[in-house]
PDB file of C-alpha atoms in Angstrom:
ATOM      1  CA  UNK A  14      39.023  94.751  -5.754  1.00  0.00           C
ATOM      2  CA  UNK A  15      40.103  90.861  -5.114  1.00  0.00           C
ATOM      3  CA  UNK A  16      41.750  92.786  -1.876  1.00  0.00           C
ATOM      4  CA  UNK A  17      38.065  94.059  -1.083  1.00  0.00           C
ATOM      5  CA  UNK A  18      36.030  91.160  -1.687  1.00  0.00           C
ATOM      6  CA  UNK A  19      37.965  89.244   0.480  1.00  0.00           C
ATOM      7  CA  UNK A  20      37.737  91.244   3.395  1.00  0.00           C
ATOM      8  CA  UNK A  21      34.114  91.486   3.252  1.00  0.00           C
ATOM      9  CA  UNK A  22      33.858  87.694   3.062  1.00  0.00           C
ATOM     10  CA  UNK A  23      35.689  87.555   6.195  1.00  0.00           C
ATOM     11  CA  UNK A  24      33.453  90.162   7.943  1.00  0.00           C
ATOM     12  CA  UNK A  25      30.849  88.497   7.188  1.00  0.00           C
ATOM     13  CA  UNK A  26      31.735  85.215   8.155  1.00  0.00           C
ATOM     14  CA  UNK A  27      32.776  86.880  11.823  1.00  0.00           C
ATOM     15  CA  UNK A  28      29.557  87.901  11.714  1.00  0.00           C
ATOM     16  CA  UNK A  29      27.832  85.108  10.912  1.00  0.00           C
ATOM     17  CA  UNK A  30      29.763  83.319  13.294  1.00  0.00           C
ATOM     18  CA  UNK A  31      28.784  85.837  16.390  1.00  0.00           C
ATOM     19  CA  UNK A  32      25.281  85.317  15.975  1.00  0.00           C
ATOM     20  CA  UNK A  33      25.261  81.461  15.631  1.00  0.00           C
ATOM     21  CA  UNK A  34      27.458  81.472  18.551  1.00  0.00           C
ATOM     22  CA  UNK A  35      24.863  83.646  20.435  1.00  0.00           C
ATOM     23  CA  UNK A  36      22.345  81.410  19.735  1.00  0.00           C
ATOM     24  CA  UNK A  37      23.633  78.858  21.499  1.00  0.00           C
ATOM     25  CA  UNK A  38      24.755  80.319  24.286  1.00  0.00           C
ATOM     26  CA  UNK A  39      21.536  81.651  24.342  1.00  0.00           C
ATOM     27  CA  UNK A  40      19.962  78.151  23.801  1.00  0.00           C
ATOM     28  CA  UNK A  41      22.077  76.709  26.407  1.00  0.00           C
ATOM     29  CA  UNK A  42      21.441  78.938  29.431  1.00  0.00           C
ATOM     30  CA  UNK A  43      17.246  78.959  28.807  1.00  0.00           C
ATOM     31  CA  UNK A  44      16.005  75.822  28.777  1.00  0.00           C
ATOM     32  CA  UNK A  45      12.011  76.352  29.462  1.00  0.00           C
ATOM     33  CA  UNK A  46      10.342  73.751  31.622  1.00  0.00           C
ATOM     34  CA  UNK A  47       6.410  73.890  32.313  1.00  0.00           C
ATOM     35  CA  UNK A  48       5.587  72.797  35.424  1.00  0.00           C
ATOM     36  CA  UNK A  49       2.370  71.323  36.353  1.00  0.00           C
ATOM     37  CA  UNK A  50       0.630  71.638  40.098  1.00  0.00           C
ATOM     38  CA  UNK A  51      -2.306  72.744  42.359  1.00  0.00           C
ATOM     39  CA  UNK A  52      -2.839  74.484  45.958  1.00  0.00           C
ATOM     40  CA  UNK A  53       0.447  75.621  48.009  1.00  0.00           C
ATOM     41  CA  UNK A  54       2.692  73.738  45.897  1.00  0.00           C
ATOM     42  CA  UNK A  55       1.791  75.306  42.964  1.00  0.00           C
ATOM     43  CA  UNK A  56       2.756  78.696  45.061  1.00  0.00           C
ATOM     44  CA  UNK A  57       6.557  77.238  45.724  1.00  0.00           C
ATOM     45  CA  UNK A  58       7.389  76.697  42.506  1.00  0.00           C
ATOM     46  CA  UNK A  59       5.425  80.313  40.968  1.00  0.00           C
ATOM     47  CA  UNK A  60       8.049  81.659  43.598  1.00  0.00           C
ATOM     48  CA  UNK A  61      10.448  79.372  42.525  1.00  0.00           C
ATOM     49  CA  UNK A  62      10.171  80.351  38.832  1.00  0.00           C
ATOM     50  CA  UNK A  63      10.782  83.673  39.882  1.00  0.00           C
ATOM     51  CA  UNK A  64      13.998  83.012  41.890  1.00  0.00           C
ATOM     52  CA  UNK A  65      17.430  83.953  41.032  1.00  0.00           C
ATOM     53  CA  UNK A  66      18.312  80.791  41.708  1.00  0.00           C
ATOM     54  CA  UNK A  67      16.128  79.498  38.557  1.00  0.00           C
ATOM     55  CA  UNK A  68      18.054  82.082  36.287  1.00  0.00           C
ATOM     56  CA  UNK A  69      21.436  81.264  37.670  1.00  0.00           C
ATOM     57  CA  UNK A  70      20.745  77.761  36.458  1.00  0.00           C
ATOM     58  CA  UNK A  71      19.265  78.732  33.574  1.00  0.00           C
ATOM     59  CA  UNK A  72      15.834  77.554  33.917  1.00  0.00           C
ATOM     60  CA  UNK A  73      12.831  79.209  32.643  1.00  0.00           C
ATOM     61  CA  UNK A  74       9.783  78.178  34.531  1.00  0.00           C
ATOM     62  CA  UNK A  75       6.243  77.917  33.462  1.00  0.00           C
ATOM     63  CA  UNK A  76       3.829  76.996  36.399  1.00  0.00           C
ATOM     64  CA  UNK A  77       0.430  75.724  35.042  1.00  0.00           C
ATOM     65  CA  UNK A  78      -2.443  75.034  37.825  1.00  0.00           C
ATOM     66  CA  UNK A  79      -4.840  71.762  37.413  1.00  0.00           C
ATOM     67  CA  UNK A  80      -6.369  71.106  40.428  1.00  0.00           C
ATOM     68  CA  UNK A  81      -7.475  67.495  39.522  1.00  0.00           C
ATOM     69  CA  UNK A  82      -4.704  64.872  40.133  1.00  0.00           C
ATOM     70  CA  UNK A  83      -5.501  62.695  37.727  1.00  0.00           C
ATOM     71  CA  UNK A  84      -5.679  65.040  35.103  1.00  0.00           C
ATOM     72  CA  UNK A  85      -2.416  67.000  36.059  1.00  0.00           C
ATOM     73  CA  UNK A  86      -0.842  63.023  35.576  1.00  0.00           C
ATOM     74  CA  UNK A  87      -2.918  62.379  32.271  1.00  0.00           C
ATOM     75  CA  UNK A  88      -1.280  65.913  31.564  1.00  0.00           C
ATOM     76  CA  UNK A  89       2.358  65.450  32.427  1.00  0.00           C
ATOM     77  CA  UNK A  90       2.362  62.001  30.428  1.00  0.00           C
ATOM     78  CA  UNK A  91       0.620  63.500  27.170  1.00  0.00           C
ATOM     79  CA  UNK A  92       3.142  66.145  26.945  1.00  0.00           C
ATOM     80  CA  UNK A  93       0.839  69.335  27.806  1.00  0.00           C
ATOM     81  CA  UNK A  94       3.118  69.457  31.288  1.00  0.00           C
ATOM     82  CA  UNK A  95       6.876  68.425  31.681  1.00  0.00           C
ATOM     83  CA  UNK A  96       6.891  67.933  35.637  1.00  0.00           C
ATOM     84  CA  UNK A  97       4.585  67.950  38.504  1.00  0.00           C
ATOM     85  CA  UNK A  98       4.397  69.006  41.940  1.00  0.00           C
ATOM     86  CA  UNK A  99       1.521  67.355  43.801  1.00  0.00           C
ATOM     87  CA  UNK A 100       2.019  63.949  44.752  1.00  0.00           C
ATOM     88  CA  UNK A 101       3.138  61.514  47.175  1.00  0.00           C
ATOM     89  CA  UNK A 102       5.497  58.338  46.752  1.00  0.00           C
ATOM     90  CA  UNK A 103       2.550  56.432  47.609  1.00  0.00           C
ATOM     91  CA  UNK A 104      -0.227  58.203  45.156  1.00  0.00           C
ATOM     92  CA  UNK A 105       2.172  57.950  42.153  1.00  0.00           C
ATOM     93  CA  UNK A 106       2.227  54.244  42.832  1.00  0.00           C
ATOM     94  CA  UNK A 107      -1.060  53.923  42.563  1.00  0.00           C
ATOM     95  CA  UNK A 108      -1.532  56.067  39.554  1.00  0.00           C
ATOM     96  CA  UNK A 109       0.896  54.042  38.016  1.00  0.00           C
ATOM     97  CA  UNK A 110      -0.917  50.663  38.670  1.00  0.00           C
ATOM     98  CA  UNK A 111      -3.779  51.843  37.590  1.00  0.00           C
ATOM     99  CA  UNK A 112      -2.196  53.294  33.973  1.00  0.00           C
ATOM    100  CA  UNK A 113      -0.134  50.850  33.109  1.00  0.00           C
ATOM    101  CA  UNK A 114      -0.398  52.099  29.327  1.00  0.00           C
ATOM    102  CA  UNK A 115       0.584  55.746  30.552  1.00  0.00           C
ATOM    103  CA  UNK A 116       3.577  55.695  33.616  1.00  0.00           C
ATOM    104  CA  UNK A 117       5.279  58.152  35.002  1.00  0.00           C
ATOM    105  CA  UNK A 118       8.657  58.336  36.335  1.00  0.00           C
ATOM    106  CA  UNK A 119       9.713  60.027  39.680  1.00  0.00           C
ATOM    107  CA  UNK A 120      12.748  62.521  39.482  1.00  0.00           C
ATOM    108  CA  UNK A 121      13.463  63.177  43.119  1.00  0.00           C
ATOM    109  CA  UNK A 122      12.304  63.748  46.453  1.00  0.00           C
ATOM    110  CA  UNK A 123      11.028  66.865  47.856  1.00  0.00           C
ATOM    111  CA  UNK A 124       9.059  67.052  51.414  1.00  0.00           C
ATOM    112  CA  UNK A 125       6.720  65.347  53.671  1.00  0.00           C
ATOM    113  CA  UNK A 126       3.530  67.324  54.261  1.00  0.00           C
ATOM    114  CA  UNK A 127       1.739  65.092  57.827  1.00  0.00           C
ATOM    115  CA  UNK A 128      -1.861  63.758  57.349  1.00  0.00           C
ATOM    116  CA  UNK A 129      -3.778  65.243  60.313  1.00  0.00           C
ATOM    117  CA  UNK A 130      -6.830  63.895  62.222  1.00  0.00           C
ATOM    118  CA  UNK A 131      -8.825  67.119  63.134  1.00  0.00           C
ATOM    119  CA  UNK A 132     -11.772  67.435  65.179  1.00  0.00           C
ATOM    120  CA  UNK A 133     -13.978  70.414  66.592  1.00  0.00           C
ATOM    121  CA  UNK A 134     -15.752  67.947  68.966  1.00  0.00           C
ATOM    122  CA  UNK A 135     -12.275  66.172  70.373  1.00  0.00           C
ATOM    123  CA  UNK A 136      -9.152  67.942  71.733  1.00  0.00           C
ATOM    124  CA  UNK A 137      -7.379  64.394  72.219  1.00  0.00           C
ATOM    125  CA  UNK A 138      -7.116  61.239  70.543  1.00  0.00           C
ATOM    126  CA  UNK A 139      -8.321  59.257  73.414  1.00  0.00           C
ATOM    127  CA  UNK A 140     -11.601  61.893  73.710  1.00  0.00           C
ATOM    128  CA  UNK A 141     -12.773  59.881  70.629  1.00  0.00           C
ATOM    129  CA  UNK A 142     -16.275  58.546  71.374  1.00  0.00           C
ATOM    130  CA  UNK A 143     -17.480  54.685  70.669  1.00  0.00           C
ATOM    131  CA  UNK A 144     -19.563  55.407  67.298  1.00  0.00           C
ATOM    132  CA  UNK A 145     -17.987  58.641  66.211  1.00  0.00           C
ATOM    133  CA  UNK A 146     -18.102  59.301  62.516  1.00  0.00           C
ATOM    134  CA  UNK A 147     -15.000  59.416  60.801  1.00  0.00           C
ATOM    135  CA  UNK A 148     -14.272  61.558  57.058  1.00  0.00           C
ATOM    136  CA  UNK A 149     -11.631  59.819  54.982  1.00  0.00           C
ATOM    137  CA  UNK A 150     -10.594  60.504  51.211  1.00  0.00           C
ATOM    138  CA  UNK A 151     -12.019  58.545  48.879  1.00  0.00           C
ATOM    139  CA  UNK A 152      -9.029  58.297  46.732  1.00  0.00           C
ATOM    140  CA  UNK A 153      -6.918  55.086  46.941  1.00  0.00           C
ATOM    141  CA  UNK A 154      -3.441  56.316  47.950  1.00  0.00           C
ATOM    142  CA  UNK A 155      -5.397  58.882  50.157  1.00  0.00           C
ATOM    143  CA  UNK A 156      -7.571  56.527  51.932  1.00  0.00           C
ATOM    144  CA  UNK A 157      -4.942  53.611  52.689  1.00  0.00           C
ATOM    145  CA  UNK A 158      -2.161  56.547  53.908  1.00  0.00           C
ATOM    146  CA  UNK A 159      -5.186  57.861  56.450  1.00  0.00           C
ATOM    147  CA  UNK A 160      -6.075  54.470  57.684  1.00  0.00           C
ATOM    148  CA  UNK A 161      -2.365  53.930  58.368  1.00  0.00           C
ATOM    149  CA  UNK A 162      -2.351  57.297  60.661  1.00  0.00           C
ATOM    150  CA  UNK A 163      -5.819  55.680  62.548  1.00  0.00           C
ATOM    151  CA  UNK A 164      -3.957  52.556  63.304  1.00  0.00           C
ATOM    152  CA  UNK A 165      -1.185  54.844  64.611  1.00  0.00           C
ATOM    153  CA  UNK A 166      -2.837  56.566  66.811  1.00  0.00           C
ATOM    154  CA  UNK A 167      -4.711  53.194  68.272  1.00  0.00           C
ATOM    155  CA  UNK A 168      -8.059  53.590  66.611  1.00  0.00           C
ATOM    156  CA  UNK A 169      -7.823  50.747  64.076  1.00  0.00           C
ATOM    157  CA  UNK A 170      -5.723  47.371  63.050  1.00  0.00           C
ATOM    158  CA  UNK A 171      -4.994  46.772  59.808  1.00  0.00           C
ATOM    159  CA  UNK A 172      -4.373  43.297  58.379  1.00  0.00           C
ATOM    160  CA  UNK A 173      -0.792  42.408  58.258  1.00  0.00           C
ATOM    161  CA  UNK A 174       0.009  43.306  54.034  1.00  0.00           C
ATOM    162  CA  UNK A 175      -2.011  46.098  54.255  1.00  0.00           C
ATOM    163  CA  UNK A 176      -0.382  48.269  51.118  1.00  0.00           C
ATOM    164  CA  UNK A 177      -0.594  51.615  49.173  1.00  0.00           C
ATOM    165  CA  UNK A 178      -3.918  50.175  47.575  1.00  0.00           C
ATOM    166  CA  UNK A 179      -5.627  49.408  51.131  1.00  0.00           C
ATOM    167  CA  UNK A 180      -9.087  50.102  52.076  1.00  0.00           C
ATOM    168  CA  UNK A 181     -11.576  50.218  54.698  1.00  0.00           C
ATOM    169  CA  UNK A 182     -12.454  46.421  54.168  1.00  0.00           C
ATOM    170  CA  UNK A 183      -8.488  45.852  55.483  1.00  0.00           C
ATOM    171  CA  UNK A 184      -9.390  47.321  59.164  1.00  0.00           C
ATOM    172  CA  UNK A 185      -9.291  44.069  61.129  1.00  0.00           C
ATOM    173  CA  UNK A 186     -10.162  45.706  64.824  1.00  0.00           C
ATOM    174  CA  UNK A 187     -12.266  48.681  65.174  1.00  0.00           C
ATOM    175  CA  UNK A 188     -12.694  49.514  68.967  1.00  0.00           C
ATOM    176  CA  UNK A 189     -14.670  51.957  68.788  1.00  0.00           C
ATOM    177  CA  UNK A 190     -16.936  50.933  66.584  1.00  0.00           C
ATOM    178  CA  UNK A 191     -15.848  53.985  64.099  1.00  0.00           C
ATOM    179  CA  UNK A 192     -18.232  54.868  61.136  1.00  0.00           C
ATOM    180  CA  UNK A 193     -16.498  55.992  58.146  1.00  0.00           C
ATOM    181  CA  UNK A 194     -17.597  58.645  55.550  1.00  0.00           C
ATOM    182  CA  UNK A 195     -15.580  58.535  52.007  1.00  0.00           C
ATOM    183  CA  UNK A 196     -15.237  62.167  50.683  1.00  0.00           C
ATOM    184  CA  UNK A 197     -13.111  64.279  48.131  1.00  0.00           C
ATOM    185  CA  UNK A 198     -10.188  65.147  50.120  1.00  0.00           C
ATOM    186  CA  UNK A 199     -10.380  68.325  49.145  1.00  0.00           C
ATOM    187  CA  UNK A 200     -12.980  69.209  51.424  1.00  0.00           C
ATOM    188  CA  UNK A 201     -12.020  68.277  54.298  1.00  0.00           C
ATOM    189  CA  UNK A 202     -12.074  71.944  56.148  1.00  0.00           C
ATOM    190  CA  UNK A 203     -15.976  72.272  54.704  1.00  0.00           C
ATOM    191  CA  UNK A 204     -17.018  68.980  56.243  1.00  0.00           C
ATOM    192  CA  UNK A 205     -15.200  69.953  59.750  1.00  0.00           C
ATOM    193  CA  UNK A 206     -18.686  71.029  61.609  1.00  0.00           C
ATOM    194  CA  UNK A 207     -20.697  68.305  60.192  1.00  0.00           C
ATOM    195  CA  UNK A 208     -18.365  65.004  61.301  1.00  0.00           C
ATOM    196  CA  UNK A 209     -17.025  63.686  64.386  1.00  0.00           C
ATOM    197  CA  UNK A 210     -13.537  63.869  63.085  1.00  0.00           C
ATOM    198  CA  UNK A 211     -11.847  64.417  59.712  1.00  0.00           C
ATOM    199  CA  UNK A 212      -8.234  63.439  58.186  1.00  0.00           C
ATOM    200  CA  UNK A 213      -6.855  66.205  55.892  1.00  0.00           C
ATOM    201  CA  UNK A 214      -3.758  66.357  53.870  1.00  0.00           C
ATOM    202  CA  UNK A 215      -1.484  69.299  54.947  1.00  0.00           C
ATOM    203  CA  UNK A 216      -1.598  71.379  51.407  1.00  0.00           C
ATOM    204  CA  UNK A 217      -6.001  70.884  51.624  1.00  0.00           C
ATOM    205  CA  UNK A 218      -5.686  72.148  55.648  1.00  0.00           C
ATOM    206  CA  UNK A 219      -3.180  75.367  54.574  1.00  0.00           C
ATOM    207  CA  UNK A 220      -5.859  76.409  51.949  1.00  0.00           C
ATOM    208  CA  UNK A 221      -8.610  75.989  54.651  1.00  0.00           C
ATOM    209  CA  UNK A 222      -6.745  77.727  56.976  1.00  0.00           C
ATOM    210  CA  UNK A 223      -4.992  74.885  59.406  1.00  0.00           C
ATOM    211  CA  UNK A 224      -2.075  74.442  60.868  1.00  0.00           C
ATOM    212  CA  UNK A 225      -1.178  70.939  60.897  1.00  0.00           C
ATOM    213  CA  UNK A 226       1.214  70.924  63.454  1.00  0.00           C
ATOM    214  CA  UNK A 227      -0.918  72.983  65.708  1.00  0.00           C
ATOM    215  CA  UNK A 228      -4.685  72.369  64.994  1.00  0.00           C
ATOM    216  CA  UNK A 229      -4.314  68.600  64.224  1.00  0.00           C
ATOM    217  CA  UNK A 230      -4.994  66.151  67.537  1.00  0.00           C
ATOM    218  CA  UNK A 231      -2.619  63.993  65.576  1.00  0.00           C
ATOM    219  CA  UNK A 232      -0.333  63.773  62.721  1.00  0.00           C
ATOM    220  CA  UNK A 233       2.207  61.855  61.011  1.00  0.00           C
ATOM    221  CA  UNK A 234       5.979  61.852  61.792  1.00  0.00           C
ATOM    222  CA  UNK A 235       8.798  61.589  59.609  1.00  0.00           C
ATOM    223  CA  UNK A 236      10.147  58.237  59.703  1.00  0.00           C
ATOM    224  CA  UNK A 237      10.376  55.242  57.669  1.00  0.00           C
ATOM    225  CA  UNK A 238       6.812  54.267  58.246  1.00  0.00           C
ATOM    226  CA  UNK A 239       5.761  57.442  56.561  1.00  0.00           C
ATOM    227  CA  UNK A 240       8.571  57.202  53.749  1.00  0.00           C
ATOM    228  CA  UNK A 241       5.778  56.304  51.122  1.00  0.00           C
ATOM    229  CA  UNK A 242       3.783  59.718  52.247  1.00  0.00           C
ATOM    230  CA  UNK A 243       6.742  61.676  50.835  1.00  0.00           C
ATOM    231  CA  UNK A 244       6.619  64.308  48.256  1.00  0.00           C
ATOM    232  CA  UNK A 245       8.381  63.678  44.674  1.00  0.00           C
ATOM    233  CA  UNK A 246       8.248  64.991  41.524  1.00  0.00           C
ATOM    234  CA  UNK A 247       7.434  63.126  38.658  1.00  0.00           C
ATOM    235  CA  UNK A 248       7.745  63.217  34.983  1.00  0.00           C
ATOM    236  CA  UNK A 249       6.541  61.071  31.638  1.00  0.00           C
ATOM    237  CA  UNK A 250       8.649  57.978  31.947  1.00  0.00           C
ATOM    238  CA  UNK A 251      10.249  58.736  28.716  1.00  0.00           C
ATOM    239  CA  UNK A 252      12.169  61.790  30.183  1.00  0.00           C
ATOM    240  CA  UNK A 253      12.709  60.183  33.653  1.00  0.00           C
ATOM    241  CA  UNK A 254      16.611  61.221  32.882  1.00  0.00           C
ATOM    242  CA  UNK A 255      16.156  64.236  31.302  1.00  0.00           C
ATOM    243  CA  UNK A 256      18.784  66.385  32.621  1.00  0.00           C
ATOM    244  CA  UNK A 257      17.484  69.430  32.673  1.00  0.00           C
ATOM    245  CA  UNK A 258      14.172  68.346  34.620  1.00  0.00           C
ATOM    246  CA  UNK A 259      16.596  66.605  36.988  1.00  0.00           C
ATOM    247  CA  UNK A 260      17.822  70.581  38.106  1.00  0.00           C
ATOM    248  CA  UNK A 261      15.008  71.187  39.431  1.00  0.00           C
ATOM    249  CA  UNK A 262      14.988  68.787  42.362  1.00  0.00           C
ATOM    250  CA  UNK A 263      18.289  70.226  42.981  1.00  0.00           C
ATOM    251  CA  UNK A 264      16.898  73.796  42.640  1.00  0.00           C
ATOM    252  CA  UNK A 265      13.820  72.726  45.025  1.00  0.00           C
ATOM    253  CA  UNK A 266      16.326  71.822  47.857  1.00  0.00           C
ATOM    254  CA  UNK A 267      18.619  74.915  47.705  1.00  0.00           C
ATOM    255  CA  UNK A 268      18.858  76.437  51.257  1.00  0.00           C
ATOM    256  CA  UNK A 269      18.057  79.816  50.394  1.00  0.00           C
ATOM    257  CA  UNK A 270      14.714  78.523  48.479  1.00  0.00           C
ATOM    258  CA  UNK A 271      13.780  76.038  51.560  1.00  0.00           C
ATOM    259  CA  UNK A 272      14.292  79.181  53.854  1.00  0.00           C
ATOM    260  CA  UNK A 273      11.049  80.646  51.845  1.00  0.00           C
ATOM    261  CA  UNK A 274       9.250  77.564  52.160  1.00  0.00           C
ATOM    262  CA  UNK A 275       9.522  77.104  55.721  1.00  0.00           C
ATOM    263  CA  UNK A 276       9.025  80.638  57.201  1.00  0.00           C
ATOM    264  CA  UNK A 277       5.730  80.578  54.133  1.00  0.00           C
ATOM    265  CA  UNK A 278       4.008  77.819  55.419  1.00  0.00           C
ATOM    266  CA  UNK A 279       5.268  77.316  59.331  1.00  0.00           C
ATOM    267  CA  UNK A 280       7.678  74.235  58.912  1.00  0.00           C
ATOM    268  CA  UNK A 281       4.806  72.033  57.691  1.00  0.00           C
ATOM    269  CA  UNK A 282       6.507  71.035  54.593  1.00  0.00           C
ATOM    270  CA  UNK A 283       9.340  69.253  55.744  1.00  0.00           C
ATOM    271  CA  UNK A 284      12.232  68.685  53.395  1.00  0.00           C
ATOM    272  CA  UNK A 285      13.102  65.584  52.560  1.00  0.00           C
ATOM    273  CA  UNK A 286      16.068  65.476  50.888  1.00  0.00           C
ATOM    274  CA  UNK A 287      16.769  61.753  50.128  1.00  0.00           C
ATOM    275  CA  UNK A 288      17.678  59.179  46.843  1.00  0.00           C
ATOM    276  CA  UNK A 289      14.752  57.839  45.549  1.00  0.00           C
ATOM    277  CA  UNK A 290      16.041  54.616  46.301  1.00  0.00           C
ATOM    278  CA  UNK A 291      15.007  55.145  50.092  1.00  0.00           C
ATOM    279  CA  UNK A 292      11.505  55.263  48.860  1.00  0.00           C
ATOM    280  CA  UNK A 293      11.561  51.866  47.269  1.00  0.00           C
ATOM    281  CA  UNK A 294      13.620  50.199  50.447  1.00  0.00           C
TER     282      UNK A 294
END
């Protein structure tokens, strides 16, 4: 009977054993992640989620859309959303100088998505009439990132420490006597037939149906004067080295994910695959 017991006690203590063991595994290869983001991004990482690559690393994905950027920020730093996918180097700046009581943290680098000036009265830059009317976002890392493309392409100056926070009372020279219209970027396609010319982010002109790299009669390049434009993703500052969020920046540039992304949207998201210490340079 002794004989008995103490077989069964062993049994069961396998047992027990087995499914502890299993729950770790289990525990250890799902590790669930709810990522927060809006328009054509928020279409990468739905695909994404849904990847083998994102169960080979043992990553389960939750994609949650808010459209507003502020609120998918407020979101990510409150805890309702572990990462976004939205923003630029240079609007995550500004969000965080303007929340100094709620930060985020970036975890890594992900593309550069061009600015493009777009007109349906000008097929050139230089066509640009004295007077013409000009739509800009009315957002600050938005509006001081399009002024930045107007001085490139000769329309404007800009005073010397013109920054991420600029605005339209930086523009030192203004040829052309431009008039400037402040709108929500995000309707930039509507506003195309009522304005001279309009500057749209890439991810606003895909939803409206443009091709940046066609359509624009300018747009940005990447080099190091556009190196604050680039894409990141961020995270509350208390979980800027969370390990697990930190896969998916590596999961974002595998080659057979980036393959998607560029035959999806037409090589307008270009990777950028760099520390983030090349942002702050």
């Amino acid at each position: 009977m002794r004989k008995f017991r103490g077989i069964l006690i062993s049994i069961m203590a396998g047992v027990l054993l087995l499914v502890l063991a299993g729950c770790g595994t289990s525990n250890a290869q799902d590790s669930s992640i709810t990522i927060g983001s809006q328009g054509s991004d928020l279409q990468i990482w739905e695909h994404i989620a849904k990847s083998k690559q994102a169960k080979d690393a043992g990553l389960n994905i939750n994609v949650k859309e808010i459209t507003d950027g502020t609120q998918l920020n407020k979101a990510t730093t409150e805890g309702q959303v572990d990462v976004n996918a939205f923003q630029s180097w240079a609007y995550y700046k500004a969000y965080n100088k303007e929340n100094p009581n709620g930060k985020l943290a970036a975890l890594g680098t992900t593309y550069l998505e061009p600015l493009g000036i777009y007109s349906k009265k000008f097929k050139k830059i230089d066509q640009i009439k004295d007077g013409s009317t000009v739509a800009i976002a009315n957002n600050p890392a938005n509006t001081s990132r399009g002024l930045e493309l107007l001085q490139a392409a000769g329309l404007i100056k800009l005073k010397k420490d013109f920054g991420a926070l600029g605005n339209l009372k930086d523009i030192t020279s203004n040829p052309k006597h431009l008039k400037f219209k402040e709108i929500d970027d995000t309707t930039g396609p509507r506003v195309l037939n009522d304005v001279d010319v309009v500057l749209i982010s890439n991810t606003v002109a895909l939803d409206g149906g443009l091709h940046v790299l066609t359509d624009s009669i300018y747009h940005e390049k990447l080099d190091q004067s556009t190196k604050d434009n680039v894409n990141i993703l961020a995270v509350a500052s208390k979980d800027k080295n969370n390990s697990t969020y930190k896969k998916l920046v590596k999961l974002y540039h595998d080659k057979d994910i980036q393959s998607y992304i560029k035959k999806k949207y037409y090589g307008t998201k270009i990777e950028v695959n760099k520390p983030l210490s090349y942002l702050d340079d």
